[in-house]
Amino acid sequence: MIGLGLVAKEKTLRKKDSIQPDKEEVTCLPSVEVKEEDSGFGKVASFPDKDLNQSLKARTKMTMQLRNNHSNTQLECKRPPEAFGFEQATQEYTLQSFGEMADSFKADYFNMPVHMVPTEVVEKEFWRLVSSIEEDVTVEYGADIHSREFGSGFPVNNGKWNLSPEEEVEYATSGWNLNVMPVLDQSVLCHINADISGMKVPWLYVGMVFSAFCWHIEDHWSYSINYLHWGEPKTWYGVPSLAAEHLEEVMKRLTPELFDCQPDLLHQLVTLMNPNTLMSHGVPVVRTNQCAGEFVVTFPRAYHSGFNQGYNFAEAVNFCTADWLPAGRQCIEHYRRLQRYCVFSHEELICKMAAFPEKLDLNLAVAVHKEMFILVQEERRLRKTLLEKGITEAEREAFELLPDDERQCIKCKTTCFLSALACYDCPDGLVCLSHINDLCKCSRNRQYLRYRYTLDELPAMLQKLKIRAESFDNWAKNVQAALEVEDGRKRSFEELRALESEARERRFPNSELLQRLKNCLSEAEACISQVLGLVSNSDDRLEAPQLTLTELQVLLKQMDTLPCAMHQINEVKDVLQQVEAYQIQTREALISVPYNSELLQSLLEKGQQLCVEVPEAHQLQEMVEQVQWLDQVKQALSPSAQRHSLVIMKKLLVTGNKVPSSPSVNKARAELQELLTIAERWEEKAHFCLEARQKHTPATLEVIIREAENIPVYLPNIQSLKEALTKAQAWIADVNEIQNGDHYPCLDDLEGLVAVGRDLPVELEELRQLENQVLTAHSWKKKASKTFLKKNSCYTLLEVLCPCADVGSVSTKRSRWMEKEIGLYKYDTELLGLSAQDLRDPGSVIMAFKEGEAKEKEGILQLRHINSAKPNPISSSTAASATSICVCGQVPAGEEALQCDLCQDWFHGQCVTVPRLLSSLRASPTSSQLLAWWEWNTKFLCPLCMRSRRPRLETILSLLVGLQRLPVRLPEGEALQCLTERAIGWQGRARQALASEDVAALLEQLAKVRQQLQNKLRHEKAPTSSSDLASDSLRNSTGKDILKEEELVLNEDRLLSPEKTLRKETLYKRDEELLPSLLSQLTGPVLELPEATRAPLEELMMEGDLLEVTLDENYSIWQLLQAGQNPNLERILTLLELEKSENPEEQTPERRQQRRQKVDLSRKEHKHILEEHMSSVQKKDISPPSFSSITPLLHLSYFHQQEL
């Protein structure tokens, strides 16, 4: 066993001049004289590992030094002997510091590492030093350290270390644990209540090289056991107990002067003598080296000594067995002669064990009975001698309650227990009955006997011990008679169990007879258990392992031969009879043809109830499995039965492979295997049809399905193929229904049919035709989107083509823009106020479009009324109302603010697309075109009102021609037709208005004014340069040409070459300088428009501006209305300033970046508007407006519009 808890650390080695190990040994003196001075036994504390490396204060000062002071040989021989040996040291150590000191001392002494010094060299040097009188060597020894105070090296319960249950059983409660061994039941010391340090409680020993323990025997001549936990070896010398007196005689003969002064010198552990000297005088000496992990046991009165080879840690304790009792009694007599104090009272120990004989081990009880008998005889003799001396007074005394020093004999120091002699006149002392003459000089009449038990009580105790000692013999006779059935009567199981319990309760020794009794009981219990398994009615009986018929017969025979009467034997005989009858029935059923499955099953269940394995039952089991499997196969392949899957059929085949073979089973297995092979082949074919890239026609699939229907197995792939064929047929029916309807099919319906047809694993002839139709429709839709939609437009084609029914609702327009920004907007048909079915009806679409027109007109009037009431941000010192929000998200203010001619709302000129005034007027300041200000391109429509490119009607008509060729209906196509009809209708009304008598007169008057201006300027100055001629040609251009030029200027920066760009920059610079000087010459109005004429024209102008189509009549009405009012100098100045800021020279990357940052910043500032609207949309159930095209809240920045 290896001790736990204390581990030695590595030590630093130091060296000095080495000794000569081969030096001739100094001859040992015939004897060594050792004298004692006040000596003590030191202790070295052990600390946890975490404290070992720290310089802490030592926990004890008790250490040990071995000194041998001989400075001068001659003087030492002449001077009287001086006390030397062991003495108390003053230095304190921890376990680590002591180890470092010990290893350092040994390394320095031998001038080599401690683990390399041979044990023979250390032993030789040790005895040389002991024999030498010239050298002085001092070593220290941590001896007799109390384990209760500083901890044991063995694991203990309730100790510092938490032990697992396995470690507790293996170590803490092990008999080899020195904390447990002294108190085992077989140890006498367990009957001593006090914890005797060193005997019942282990002592610890921390040694170093040369530290020694002198010749001695244990207290009370007890056993001792020493365990070396770790460290270097410990060298032992021992003398057998038979030679103890011889050793004492030799020592007395060699050192008589020491023993004359101290007769008990050998008990003081201060005497060392070379073993060679003892052996030379005939004393037998044995030697051993105890290594780490080894035990050393010393026997009673066996002298031993030794020394440590180096730093180590050991633990030792005493124990006493039954055979020690005679030696313990002899030790007391020896102590009496030497007048040595006892550690405990031997008489008290014997009487205490005798008082409770049932608690004693049997061997111990026998030994105690012998000792008690001797003790009683001796007590009778001594008390008889005391009576003869005339001492008759006596009183009972409980000596065990007195301290040991109050009941010691004043003569021999023996601790009294049974009796003692005391004197009334001398109460301070008492003597044992062996020294009655040494008590005092008082009269015998004053002396009296103090006794613990009377002479009548002692034989009673002796009798109880005898009964306990002889109880085993009586028990053995009863067991022998029961097992051998000597009287012819078998004992019952309970009687044998009682004998076994008696042996356990009285702790009888384990003997052959007890083992036979236990074996008999075990066999009887096994038989009873098997019988209960046979005859029990519980469900556990069915789960118990079955007995074979042979085992049942053996069981019956075993129960009959056991020396135990068992009433269950009749039940076993009944079971055997039932088994034999069952065998006959089973054999008859197996040979009957045809097989009766019900009979076979009932016999099988009956056999299981018997709990006995009958040979015929195995054949019956095989037959039942065969019949049941054949029935399952027949039922699975029955035409009327539900078809099973391939998995179930395969499991059925796997089960059939486990069924015992027979002709019918083999035939069924072959047929089932063939069926599965065919089914798997059809499954593979169906899988190929479902997964192959080349699809098959419906006719081919019908043939495959029809042939697979003949297989009586459920085939998943065939079923999937059947479902695919059904879907294909339904798809073809849907296509025929759509194609043969009253109207062309809608694009959404065709796309849905195409998506479904592509997923079907069937070749469909109609699919290619539908795909072409869908492709053509998407091509037309793409062309229309390119015609109408601006680049990166936030509107869909359907939104642009439909009227803006909620144009008057600012909040709705803002929310639509927000939805587009955050991705919540629903496109296309979901925005229409029509269901999917209504979209398929052209009449419903036209009606919705007409309703949208009315709502759009009503909304724009309401919006114009609201916006007209807002203050002018140019003339006003304060900004416009907070209700005017530019596309950048900020409130428009300043001279660059522009008012939309349609919705009358205000915007930053830099954030929207504005008319190109300088681009449309490239003439000289003297040209008449410059003075015809009503023809200038100053009309401004905000991005909220002008949502598309507004193509010309001729372009739209070409789209309509392409639409007529499509065999598909599109919501965008319906909307385009409605838009075209609306534009043509408005154009007719506009032409009718322009052709009226009043308006025609005004147009003629306006032409005259223009002619007058031209004639006037022609007389003043004729054109003298090519630039003037170019200006005249430009002057004669129509409004249509100006509009075309305005369209081209959107992408002007990309189209111009570097040379043209330079020329453009020169023209811009000239116009910017000359055009502002003409503003003072502009006069108006040039026409007087009556209110009756103006109002219809303004209404026509508003309706024309709502159209997402460009018409020439719109421009004509615009010129007429402009000529009937004063020139809008504020707008002209604003446009000039804006166009000047857009001059290519001024459009540096830094300015563009600043404007982008401004727009982005404004969007961040209005982010809360988006969040609030998102929350309101999630909380409210807002139904979509009918046929709506809602205007967004935040539009693209000016730079983004420039890219359009």
Tab-separated table of C-alpha atoms in Angstrom, residues 228 236 264 352 376 379 410 510 537 567 670 681 799 801 847 976 1029 1037-1038 1170:
chain	number	residue	atom	x	y	z
A	228	LEU	CA	7.459	3.551	4.587
A	236	TRP	CA	16.431	-2.651	10.039
A	264	ASP	CA	15.501	-0.686	32.321
A	352	LYS	CA	-13.195	-6.268	30.197
A	376	VAL	CA	-8.414	-16.238	38.731
A	379	GLU	CA	-5.961	-14.010	42.520
A	410	ILE	CA	4.239	2.031	45.114
A	510	ASN	CA	-14.603	-19.991	8.942
A	537	ASN	CA	-48.621	-17.577	-11.107
A	567	HIS	CA	-41.938	-29.600	0.758
A	670	ALA	CA	-39.074	-17.888	-54.716
A	681	ARG	CA	-37.846	-3.100	-62.529
A	799	GLU	CA	-48.615	53.221	-62.721
A	801	LEU	CA	-50.223	54.510	-67.857
A	847	MET	CA	-64.697	51.434	-66.363
A	976	LEU	CA	-52.232	51.998	-72.877
A	1029	LEU	CA	-28.265	83.896	-89.550
A	1037	SER	CA	-38.256	76.943	-85.173
A	1038	THR	CA	-41.551	75.678	-83.870
A	1170	LEU	CA	-40.816	56.903	-42.961
